[in-house]
Short mmCIF file of C-alpha atoms in Angstrom, two decimals:
data_model
loop_
_atom_site.label_atom_id
_atom_site.label_comp_id
_atom_site.label_asym_id
_atom_site.label_seq_id
_atom_site.Cartn_x
_atom_site.Cartn_y
_atom_site.Cartn_z
CA MET K 125 117.59 113.14 127.27
CA ILE K 126 116.13 116.55 127.00
CA THR K 127 117.43 117.12 123.54
CA ASP K 128 115.51 114.00 122.69
CA LYS K 129 112.52 115.29 124.39
CA LEU K 130 113.33 118.45 122.10
CA GLN K 131 113.84 116.70 118.66
CA THR K 132 110.88 114.43 119.26
CA LEU K 133 108.84 117.83 119.91
CA GLY K 134 110.16 119.28 116.91
CA ARG K 135 109.92 116.32 114.53
CA ASP K 136 106.25 115.61 115.57
CA THR K 137 105.38 119.43 114.61
CA ILE K 138 107.17 119.19 111.43
CA ASN K 139 105.15 116.20 110.55
CA ASN K 140 102.01 118.00 111.88
CA ILE K 141 102.48 120.73 109.63
CA ALA K 142 103.44 118.52 106.63
CA GLY K 143 100.65 116.46 107.39
CA PHE K 144 98.38 119.65 107.53
CA GLY K 145 99.56 120.84 104.16
CA ARG K 146 99.09 117.58 102.67
CA SER K 147 95.04 117.54 103.79
CA GLY K 148 95.01 121.24 102.30
CA LEU K 149 96.26 120.28 98.89
CA MET K 150 94.04 116.72 99.06
CA LEU K 151 90.73 118.80 99.47
CA PHE K 152 92.45 121.82 96.98
CA GLY K 153 92.93 118.69 94.25
CA ALA K 154 89.35 117.55 95.03
CA LEU K 155 87.42 120.62 95.08
CA VAL K 156 88.87 122.80 92.62
CA GLY K 157 88.33 122.28 88.92
CA LYS K 158 85.58 122.31 86.46
CA PRO K 159 82.73 119.78 88.18
CA ASP K 160 81.23 117.44 86.03
CA PHE K 161 77.63 116.96 86.86
CA ARG K 162 76.95 114.20 84.71
CA LYS K 163 79.17 111.53 86.57
CA GLY K 164 79.12 113.56 89.59
CA PHE K 165 75.55 113.71 90.77
CA PRO K 166 75.06 109.98 90.90
CA LEU K 167 77.97 109.73 93.14
CA LEU K 168 77.13 112.37 95.43
CA ILE K 169 73.46 110.71 95.65
CA ARG K 170 74.63 107.33 96.62
CA GLN K 171 77.24 108.99 98.98
CA LEU K 172 74.41 111.15 100.81
CA TYR K 173 72.53 107.92 101.32
CA VAL K 174 75.74 106.03 102.61
CA ILE K 175 76.90 108.97 104.99
CA GLY K 176 73.55 110.57 105.18
CA VAL K 177 70.51 108.42 105.39
CA LEU K 178 72.37 105.52 107.08
CA SER K 179 73.53 107.85 110.17
CA LEU K 180 69.77 108.93 110.60
CA LEU K 181 68.84 106.25 113.22
CA ILE K 182 71.74 106.91 115.69
CA ILE K 183 71.15 110.89 115.10
CA VAL K 184 67.29 110.22 115.95
CA VAL K 185 67.66 108.20 118.73
CA SER K 186 70.41 110.26 120.34
CA GLY K 187 68.22 113.24 119.89
CA LEU K 188 65.37 111.73 121.36
CA PHE K 189 67.38 110.77 124.67
CA ILE K 190 69.12 114.14 124.64
CA GLY K 191 66.06 116.11 124.79
CA MET K 192 64.29 113.77 127.24
CA VAL K 193 67.23 114.06 129.67
CA LEU K 194 67.40 117.83 129.25
CA ALA K 195 63.71 117.92 130.13
CA LEU K 196 64.16 115.96 133.17
CA GLN K 197 67.07 118.06 134.49
CA GLY K 198 66.02 121.40 133.61
CA TYR K 199 62.62 120.57 135.09
CA THR K 200 63.93 120.07 138.59
CA VAL K 201 65.84 123.21 138.65
CA LEU K 202 63.25 125.59 137.07
CA VAL K 203 60.47 123.88 139.22
CA LYS K 204 62.00 125.50 142.48
CA PHE K 205 61.61 128.92 140.94
CA GLY K 206 58.36 128.16 139.61
CA ALA K 207 59.48 128.81 136.38
CA GLU K 208 58.85 125.54 134.79
CA GLY K 209 56.96 127.11 132.01
CA MET K 210 60.27 128.33 130.43
CA LEU K 211 61.05 124.24 130.12
CA GLY K 212 60.50 125.03 126.42
CA PRO K 213 63.01 127.38 125.66
CA LEU K 214 65.62 125.69 127.87
CA VAL K 215 65.47 122.69 125.89
CA ALA K 216 65.24 124.27 122.60
CA LEU K 217 67.71 127.02 122.89
CA SER K 218 70.33 124.18 124.49
CA LEU K 219 69.90 121.93 121.41
CA LEU K 220 69.72 124.38 118.94
CA ARG K 221 72.63 126.37 119.87
CA GLU K 222 74.88 123.35 121.47
CA LEU K 223 74.01 120.17 121.60
CA GLY K 224 72.48 119.80 118.46
CA PRO K 225 75.54 120.76 116.11
CA VAL K 226 78.17 119.24 118.72
CA VAL K 227 76.58 116.14 119.52
CA THR K 228 75.66 115.46 115.73
CA ALA K 229 79.20 116.27 114.92
CA LEU K 230 80.59 113.93 117.40
CA LEU K 231 77.97 111.07 116.65
CA PHE K 232 78.90 111.65 113.17
CA ALA K 233 82.52 111.44 113.33
CA GLY K 234 82.21 108.35 114.99
CA ARG K 235 79.35 106.74 112.69
CA ALA K 236 80.39 107.92 109.19
CA GLY K 237 83.83 109.69 109.87
CA SER K 238 85.52 106.59 111.18
CA ALA K 239 83.72 104.33 108.07
CA LEU K 240 84.80 107.14 105.49
CA THR K 241 88.59 106.91 106.63
CA ALA K 242 88.44 103.00 106.84
CA GLU K 243 86.92 102.51 103.44
CA ILE K 244 89.46 105.18 101.99
CA GLY K 245 92.41 103.40 103.72
CA LEU K 246 91.67 100.10 102.49
CA MET K 247 91.14 101.25 98.87
CA LYS K 248 94.80 102.71 99.17
CA ALA K 249 96.03 99.39 100.81
CA THR K 250 94.44 97.25 97.80
CA GLU K 251 95.99 99.60 95.33
CA GLN K 252 92.45 100.48 94.09
CA LEU K 253 93.28 104.33 94.23
CA SER K 254 96.58 103.44 92.45
CA GLY K 255 95.00 101.55 89.90
CA MET K 256 92.12 104.10 89.40
CA GLU K 257 95.05 106.67 88.71
CA MET K 258 96.47 104.61 86.31
CA MET K 259 93.06 104.54 84.47
CA ALA K 260 93.44 108.12 84.46
CA VAL K 261 90.94 108.74 86.59
CA ASP K 262 91.73 111.06 89.36
CA PRO K 263 90.81 109.51 92.77
CA LEU K 264 90.41 112.80 94.21
CA ARG K 265 87.61 113.74 91.77
CA ARG K 266 86.41 110.34 91.86
CA ILE K 267 86.36 109.33 95.16
CA ILE K 268 87.32 112.25 98.01
CA ALA K 269 85.10 114.83 96.35
CA PRO K 270 81.42 113.46 96.41
CA ARG K 271 82.23 112.16 99.97
CA PHE K 272 83.06 115.61 100.90
CA TRP K 273 80.03 116.98 99.37
CA ALA K 274 77.76 114.49 100.86
CA GLY K 275 78.82 114.94 104.56
CA VAL K 276 79.20 118.72 104.29
CA ILE K 277 75.05 118.65 103.06
CA SER K 278 74.01 115.83 105.15
CA MET K 279 75.44 116.78 108.45
CA PRO K 280 73.66 120.18 109.01
CA LEU K 281 70.57 118.26 108.09
CA LEU K 282 71.25 115.58 110.47
CA ALA K 283 71.87 118.36 113.16
CA LEU K 284 68.27 119.74 112.22
CA VAL K 285 66.73 116.65 112.56
CA PHE K 286 68.60 115.93 116.17
CA ASN K 287 67.28 119.22 117.15
CA ALA K 288 63.83 118.71 116.05
CA VAL K 289 63.80 115.01 117.42
CA GLY K 290 64.96 116.24 120.90
CA ILE K 291 62.49 119.35 121.17
CA LEU K 292 59.89 116.42 120.69
CA GLY K 293 61.62 114.11 123.45
CA GLY K 294 61.88 117.31 125.70
CA HIS K 295 58.09 117.49 125.10
CA LEU K 296 57.57 113.99 125.81
CA ILE K 297 58.92 114.26 129.38
CA GLY K 298 58.01 117.79 130.02
CA VAL K 299 54.66 117.82 128.93
CA ASP K 300 53.62 114.22 128.81
CA TRP K 301 55.17 113.23 131.77
CA LEU K 302 56.01 115.88 134.52
CA GLY K 303 52.77 117.78 133.68
CA VAL K 304 54.24 121.19 132.14
CA ASP K 305 51.26 123.14 130.00
CA GLY K 306 51.45 122.16 126.38
CA GLY K 307 50.53 125.45 125.37
CA SER K 308 53.12 127.28 127.65
CA TYR K 309 55.96 124.66 126.49
CA TRP K 310 55.43 125.80 122.71
CA SER K 311 54.50 129.48 123.10
CA THR K 312 57.65 130.43 125.19
CA MET K 313 59.77 128.67 122.94
CA GLN K 314 58.22 130.66 120.06
CA ALA K 315 58.91 133.95 121.76
CA ASN K 316 62.32 133.28 123.41
CA VAL K 317 64.12 131.33 120.02
CA ASP K 318 65.33 133.73 117.11
CA LEU K 319 65.42 132.13 113.90
CA TYR K 320 68.73 134.17 113.21
CA GLN K 321 70.34 134.36 116.48
CA ASP K 322 69.71 130.79 117.30
CA VAL K 323 68.36 128.51 114.58
CA LEU K 324 70.88 129.88 111.70
CA ASN K 325 74.12 130.25 114.19
CA GLY K 326 73.46 126.72 114.91
CA VAL K 327 73.23 125.70 111.04
CA ILE K 328 76.49 127.64 110.39
CA LYS K 329 78.22 125.92 113.58
CA SER K 330 77.04 122.45 112.11
CA PHE K 331 78.29 123.32 108.57
CA VAL K 332 81.79 124.25 110.09
CA PHE K 333 81.77 120.97 111.79
CA ALA K 334 80.85 119.10 108.97
CA ILE K 335 83.75 120.62 107.10
CA ILE K 336 86.03 119.82 110.07
CA VAL K 337 84.97 115.97 110.57
CA VAL K 338 84.91 115.14 106.96
CA TRP K 339 88.01 116.69 106.04
CA ILE K 340 89.68 115.06 108.85
CA ALA K 341 88.12 111.41 108.02
CA LEU K 342 88.95 111.96 104.55
CA HIS K 343 92.63 112.97 105.13
CA LYS K 344 93.42 110.38 107.55
CA GLY K 345 92.32 107.68 105.24
CA PHE K 346 94.04 108.85 102.31
CA ASP K 347 97.10 109.53 104.12
CA ALA K 348 96.92 106.13 106.06
CA VAL K 349 99.80 103.64 106.11
CA PRO K 350 98.43 101.23 104.22
CA THR K 351 98.54 98.13 106.33
CA SER K 352 96.12 96.73 108.57
CA GLU K 353 97.79 98.31 111.64
CA GLY K 354 98.41 102.02 109.88
CA ILE K 355 94.34 101.97 108.88
CA SER K 356 93.27 100.93 112.77
CA ARG K 357 95.34 103.57 113.77
CA ALA K 358 93.95 106.19 111.15
CA THR K 359 90.31 105.22 112.20
CA THR K 360 91.20 105.93 115.82
CA GLN K 361 92.95 109.15 114.71
CA THR K 362 89.85 110.45 112.96
CA VAL K 363 87.21 110.00 116.03
CA VAL K 364 89.69 111.52 118.54
CA THR K 365 91.08 114.28 116.16
CA ALA K 366 87.57 115.09 114.86
CA SER K 367 85.98 115.20 117.93
CA LEU K 368 88.49 117.42 119.79
CA THR K 369 88.94 119.91 117.13
CA VAL K 370 84.85 120.01 116.67
CA LEU K 371 84.84 120.96 120.73
CA GLY K 372 87.72 123.35 120.21
CA PHE K 373 85.94 125.33 117.18
CA ASP K 374 82.60 125.33 119.12
CA PHE K 375 84.15 127.26 121.76
CA ILE K 376 85.65 129.74 119.25
CA LEU K 377 82.37 129.78 117.67
CA THR K 378 80.24 130.29 120.47
CA ALA K 379 82.41 133.44 121.61
CA LEU K 380 81.82 134.74 118.50
CA MET K 381 78.24 134.20 118.05
CA PHE K 382 76.97 134.55 121.40
CA GLY K 383 80.00 135.83 123.71
CA GLY K 384 79.88 139.51 123.36
CA MET A 243 106.18 106.22 64.49
CA SER A 244 109.25 105.43 66.58
CA ASP A 245 109.86 101.58 66.98
CA ILE A 246 110.72 102.43 70.73
CA MET A 247 107.34 102.64 72.85
CA VAL A 248 109.31 103.00 76.27
CA ASP A 249 112.81 104.51 76.32
CA ILE A 250 114.15 105.19 79.94
CA GLN A 251 117.34 107.12 79.50
CA HIS A 252 119.69 107.31 82.66
CA LEU A 253 117.08 107.24 85.18
CA SER A 254 118.04 107.67 88.80
CA PHE A 255 115.44 107.48 91.65
CA SER A 256 116.05 107.35 95.33
CA ARG A 257 113.38 106.61 98.22
CA GLY A 258 114.19 109.06 101.36
CA GLN A 259 118.28 108.08 101.47
CA HIS A 260 117.85 105.21 99.89
CA LEU A 261 118.90 104.85 96.08
CA ILE A 262 116.69 102.51 94.13
CA TYR A 263 117.97 103.24 90.91
CA ASP A 264 121.17 104.76 89.84
CA ASP A 265 121.62 105.89 85.95
CA MET A 266 119.85 103.24 84.78
CA SER A 267 118.72 103.32 80.94
CA MET A 268 116.28 100.63 78.97
CA GLN A 269 114.10 100.27 75.97
CA VAL A 270 110.86 98.65 75.34
CA ARG A 271 110.10 97.91 71.64
CA ARG A 272 106.70 98.62 70.24
CA GLY A 273 104.67 95.27 70.20
CA LYS A 274 106.86 93.05 72.09
CA VAL A 275 106.97 91.61 75.20
CA THR A 276 109.84 93.05 77.29
CA ALA A 277 110.45 91.22 80.53
CA ILE A 278 111.96 93.15 83.57
CA MET A 279 113.45 90.49 85.84
CA GLY A 280 115.19 90.78 89.16
CA PRO A 281 115.54 89.53 92.64
CA SER A 282 112.43 90.88 95.11
CA GLY A 283 113.01 94.10 96.67
CA ILE A 284 114.69 95.73 94.20
CA GLY A 285 111.71 98.00 93.00
CA LYS A 286 110.41 96.35 89.80
CA THR A 287 106.95 97.54 90.89
CA THR A 288 108.65 101.04 91.59
CA LEU A 289 109.82 101.06 87.92
CA LEU A 290 106.33 100.67 86.59
CA LYS A 291 104.78 103.56 88.79
CA LEU A 292 107.65 105.70 87.23
CA ILE A 293 106.69 104.65 83.77
CA GLY A 294 102.99 105.47 84.68
CA GLY A 295 103.91 109.19 85.96
CA GLN A 296 103.02 108.03 89.91
CA LEU A 297 106.44 108.47 90.86
CA LYS A 298 108.93 111.26 89.86
CA PRO A 299 112.32 110.44 89.13
CA ASP A 300 115.32 112.22 90.64
CA SER A 301 116.99 112.79 87.18
CA GLY A 302 116.66 110.92 83.91
CA HIS A 303 113.82 110.68 81.13
CA ILE A 304 111.26 108.54 80.50
CA LEU A 305 109.92 108.82 77.31
CA PHE A 306 106.49 106.95 76.70
CA ASP A 307 105.86 107.30 72.69
CA GLY A 308 108.03 110.40 72.44
CA GLN A 309 106.54 111.95 75.55
CA ASP A 310 108.77 112.58 78.51
CA ILE A 311 106.47 111.32 81.48
CA PRO A 312 107.99 113.25 84.61
CA ALA A 313 107.88 116.49 82.05
CA LEU A 314 104.29 116.23 81.47
CA SER A 315 101.36 118.47 83.05
CA ARG A 316 98.99 116.93 84.98
CA ALA A 317 96.39 117.01 82.26
CA ASP A 318 98.86 115.65 79.54
CA LEU A 319 99.77 112.95 81.89
CA TYR A 320 96.05 111.80 82.31
CA GLN A 321 95.82 111.63 78.36
CA ALA A 322 98.91 109.77 78.11
CA ARG A 323 97.59 107.26 80.76
CA LYS A 324 94.52 106.36 78.81
CA LYS A 325 97.02 104.88 76.32
CA MET A 326 98.94 102.76 78.86
CA SER A 327 97.48 100.40 81.47
CA MET A 328 98.62 98.30 84.51
CA LEU A 329 97.63 94.98 85.84
CA PHE A 330 98.32 95.39 89.57
CA GLN A 331 99.64 92.46 91.53
CA SER A 332 96.67 92.58 93.69
CA GLY A 333 94.58 93.09 90.70
CA ALA A 334 93.25 96.22 92.52
CA LEU A 335 89.39 95.66 91.40
CA PHE A 336 87.09 97.75 92.75
CA THR A 337 85.49 95.38 96.10
CA GLU A 338 82.09 97.30 95.94
CA MET A 339 81.24 96.61 92.01
CA SER A 340 80.81 93.38 90.22
CA VAL A 341 83.35 91.85 87.67
CA PHE A 342 81.18 93.54 84.88
CA ASP A 343 81.10 97.01 86.26
CA ASN A 344 84.62 96.68 87.14
CA VAL A 345 85.47 96.17 83.45
CA ALA A 346 82.78 98.84 82.44
CA PHE A 347 84.51 101.13 84.50
CA PRO A 348 87.18 102.63 82.28
CA ILE A 349 85.05 102.71 79.38
CA ARG A 350 82.20 104.54 81.23
CA GLU A 351 84.48 106.98 82.86
CA HIS A 352 86.28 107.85 79.39
CA THR A 353 83.74 107.55 76.78
CA ARG A 354 79.90 108.50 76.20
CA LEU A 355 79.37 105.03 74.66
CA PRO A 356 75.34 103.90 75.09
CA GLU A 357 75.15 100.93 77.56
CA SER A 358 74.07 98.73 75.16
CA LEU A 359 77.57 99.09 73.14
CA ILE A 360 79.64 99.03 76.59
CA ARG A 361 77.78 95.49 77.51
CA LEU A 362 79.17 94.38 74.12
CA ILE A 363 82.76 95.64 74.69
CA VAL A 364 82.62 94.29 78.14
CA LEU A 365 81.72 90.88 77.40
CA MET A 366 84.02 90.74 74.47
CA LYS A 367 86.93 91.64 76.95
CA LEU A 368 85.51 88.95 79.83
CA GLU A 369 85.33 86.43 76.86
CA SER A 370 88.70 86.75 76.00
CA VAL A 371 90.04 86.02 79.34
CA GLY A 372 87.32 83.34 80.01
CA LEU A 373 85.41 84.89 82.69
CA ARG A 374 82.02 85.66 80.87
CA GLY A 375 80.14 83.71 83.00
CA ALA A 376 81.61 85.26 86.14
CA ARG A 377 80.24 88.64 85.22
CA ASP A 378 77.91 89.29 88.22
CA LEU A 379 80.25 87.82 90.71
CA LYS A 380 81.93 90.41 93.25
CA PRO A 381 85.59 90.52 93.63
CA ALA A 382 85.63 89.00 97.07
CA GLU A 383 83.67 85.67 95.24
CA LEU A 384 86.68 85.21 92.93
CA SER A 385 89.70 83.07 93.74
CA GLY A 386 93.19 84.97 93.43
CA GLY A 387 93.89 83.84 89.44
CA MET A 388 90.19 84.78 88.40
CA ALA A 389 90.71 88.15 90.08
CA ARG A 390 93.76 88.52 87.96
CA ARG A 391 92.05 87.60 85.18
CA ALA A 392 89.36 89.95 85.65
CA ALA A 393 91.82 92.87 86.33
CA LEU A 394 93.37 92.02 83.09
CA ALA A 395 89.89 92.45 81.28
CA ARG A 396 89.78 95.49 82.69
CA ALA A 397 93.11 96.49 81.96
CA ILE A 398 92.52 95.80 78.11
CA ALA A 399 88.98 97.59 78.14
CA LEU A 400 89.79 100.62 76.50
CA ASP A 401 92.36 98.64 74.06
CA PRO A 402 95.63 100.48 75.49
CA GLU A 403 98.98 100.51 73.58
CA LEU A 404 101.23 99.56 76.70
CA ILE A 405 100.27 97.35 79.21
CA MET A 406 102.38 96.83 82.64
CA TYR A 407 102.15 93.61 84.20
CA ASP A 408 103.26 93.68 88.07
CA GLU A 409 104.35 90.32 89.09
CA PRO A 410 101.23 88.39 86.99
CA PHE A 411 102.59 85.25 87.95
CA ALA A 412 103.39 85.53 91.91
CA GLY A 413 101.04 83.42 94.05
CA GLN A 414 99.36 81.59 91.18
CA ASP A 415 98.75 77.63 91.24
CA PRO A 416 100.42 76.25 88.25
CA ILE A 417 97.04 76.04 85.81
CA SER A 418 96.21 79.50 86.54
CA MET A 419 99.89 80.56 86.07
CA GLY A 420 99.61 78.74 82.60
CA VAL A 421 96.80 80.35 81.80
CA ILE A 422 97.85 84.01 82.46
CA VAL A 423 101.15 83.02 80.54
CA ARG A 424 99.21 82.28 77.57
CA LEU A 425 96.73 85.21 78.12
CA ILE A 426 99.77 87.60 78.15
CA LYS A 427 101.26 86.21 74.76
CA GLU A 428 97.97 86.02 73.03
CA LEU A 429 96.70 89.45 74.10
CA ASN A 430 99.90 90.99 73.32
CA ASN A 431 100.12 89.51 69.51
CA ALA A 432 96.31 89.45 68.86
CA LEU A 433 95.71 93.08 70.12
CA GLY A 434 98.84 94.38 69.00
CA LEU A 435 99.93 95.48 72.41
CA THR A 436 103.46 96.59 73.82
CA SER A 437 103.84 94.25 77.20
CA ILE A 438 105.95 95.00 80.06
CA VAL A 439 106.36 92.10 82.25
CA VAL A 440 107.71 92.49 85.81
CA SER A 441 108.37 89.24 87.53
CA HIS A 442 110.88 87.04 89.03
CA ASP A 443 109.06 83.92 87.72
CA VAL A 444 112.36 82.85 85.27
CA THR A 445 110.81 80.08 83.58
CA GLU A 446 107.49 81.51 82.84
CA VAL A 447 108.93 84.87 81.71
CA MET A 448 111.61 83.13 79.43
CA SER A 449 109.01 81.29 77.58
CA ILE A 450 106.89 84.54 76.76
CA ALA A 451 109.63 87.30 76.44
CA ASP A 452 111.01 88.86 73.37
CA TYR A 453 113.38 90.49 75.59
CA VAL A 454 114.70 90.40 78.74
CA TYR A 455 116.30 92.87 81.13
CA VAL A 456 117.70 91.67 84.01
CA VAL A 457 117.86 94.48 86.94
CA ALA A 458 119.83 94.30 90.35
CA GLU A 459 122.21 96.64 92.36
CA LYS A 460 120.08 99.44 91.12
CA LYS A 461 120.86 99.06 87.25
CA VAL A 462 120.71 96.76 84.48
CA ILE A 463 123.09 93.96 84.95
CA GLY A 464 122.15 91.78 81.85
CA HIS A 465 119.70 92.11 78.91
CA GLY A 466 119.07 90.23 75.67
CA THR A 467 116.79 87.86 74.01
CA PRO A 468 116.00 84.73 76.56
CA GLU A 469 118.63 82.73 74.54
CA GLN A 470 121.45 85.39 74.58
CA LEU A 471 120.70 85.93 78.23
CA ARG A 472 121.21 82.12 79.04
CA GLN A 473 124.71 82.63 77.42
CA ASP A 474 125.71 85.56 79.61
CA LYS A 475 128.81 85.41 81.43
CA SER A 476 127.72 87.74 84.47
CA GLU A 477 128.02 85.73 87.47
CA LEU A 478 124.96 87.40 88.85
CA VAL A 479 122.82 86.58 85.90
CA GLN A 480 123.77 83.25 86.09
CA GLN A 481 122.80 82.94 89.83
CA PHE A 482 119.24 84.59 89.22
CA LEU A 483 118.45 82.38 86.07
CA LYS A 484 119.10 79.19 87.79
CA GLY A 485 117.85 80.14 91.35
CA GLU A 486 120.97 79.47 93.04
CA ALA A 487 120.82 80.28 97.15
CA ASP A 488 124.01 81.96 97.49
CA GLY A 489 126.41 83.55 94.94
CA ALA A 490 127.00 86.96 93.99
CA VAL A 491 123.83 87.96 95.76
CA PRO A 492 124.27 86.93 99.07
CA PHE A 493 121.76 84.52 101.23
CA HIS A 494 122.21 86.56 104.18
CA TYR A 495 120.69 89.82 105.03
CA ARG A 496 124.21 92.15 106.07
CA ALA A 497 124.74 91.72 109.61
CA GLN A 498 127.67 91.66 112.04
CA ALA A 499 129.82 88.29 112.10
CA TYR A 500 127.43 85.37 113.52
CA GLU A 501 129.86 84.37 116.31
CA ASP A 502 130.01 87.92 117.79
CA GLU A 503 126.55 88.44 118.18
CA LEU A 504 126.19 84.83 119.60
CA MET A 505 128.84 85.46 121.98
CA GLU A 506 127.21 88.79 123.05
CA SER A 507 123.72 87.32 124.12
CA ALA A 508 125.98 84.58 126.11
CA ARG A 509 127.64 87.27 127.84
#
């Protein structure tokens, strides 16, 4: 009994480490080497559209509502201390430091990450990747690389859009509905938000999360068992693994950036 | 230039614990249609992937045009692959591209020809498989037989020296089967290709192959021209060619004795 459990534990650990190694090799093969801009650039533009632009709607809507909820919740607490003038910094700092990068990453994993995994898994199942390899076209360079770069470029931008829309949403609730002074909303925000400490650190977070989510999504698809069951499992794993890894890294990054 | 296009010498290959090929050798002659036949599940597709360098053998040599494929560097392997091409059982067409773009794909990837010239080449290739009119369709809109012909047009887009067909007849209706049989033979002769056809459709293969290898039980059990093979004395070869259900290859997957198993559940 106990030996069985130990065996399973050992096997799972070995499989996980081997999978991690394979994902590293995949990324290495995709990114290392002489880039071919003539062929690569149109592919990148196409993926920026599919991965980035098409994720815009869910990001804008979520950002708006998160900003509105932040203002509503923050106001009820701040007003007790007569500090509702600080609503601006509260909304902005929550978004810039934390919610913007994290929620964008979670939404991105669900919207674009799962789609990437399913797409690549299906390409594998229908032998498109194999076929490409036999046509002397490296699928790592042709399929994986543009998707990786598109994700890494678009996610920080999406997080910035999320932040901006969220701050506007906070304004909508705080100023237009609850009656906080508009001037103080913006001026306290301006006084309390630091470009490097807050905005840039948020962008760095978002950049790290982008690498995590896209890497996991691409690897799960590339490594999927090429059956319908295997692809469905890989897609689920992408969302679960990417979300948990993002939250874990968020804690580490926050501790490093704002902890001491 | 050697007369032998693909020379497989003492090839052994295993997947996990399972040995698939044990010290197998075969030769594919330049300009001929060579067929590899055998019961399903013996790794015929695996053999094509070994020739294409997608899998590496445990031991042995696979010489393609004099180059030992498993020993090639990555860059050299990609160079060698430009001279070969493979028709997958599923066609492996890129689903997000039209038929035209699928056929143009290898040309655009490997050459810098102007678009007007690419268009001419693609139309010629599509004409040769009879799908010039279907160039704007997406792969999802094609029937199984048409998808395979479109894939064939893509496979010959760069005028390869070797083309490998993986089960080209599987799941085809008699008409498209006839079309594909004719295409394989015609393309081979007209373009001076070397063809390897992996299949278990005995009649179709025997009608077009110049030379046939029958593979079973991890090695070649019989080879020769179709006429020679029909005279072959091996029980296994005859069972396969005549399609008998039981014989040297048993009908039943290995299991414990039937009576024992039934009695076990009754208990």
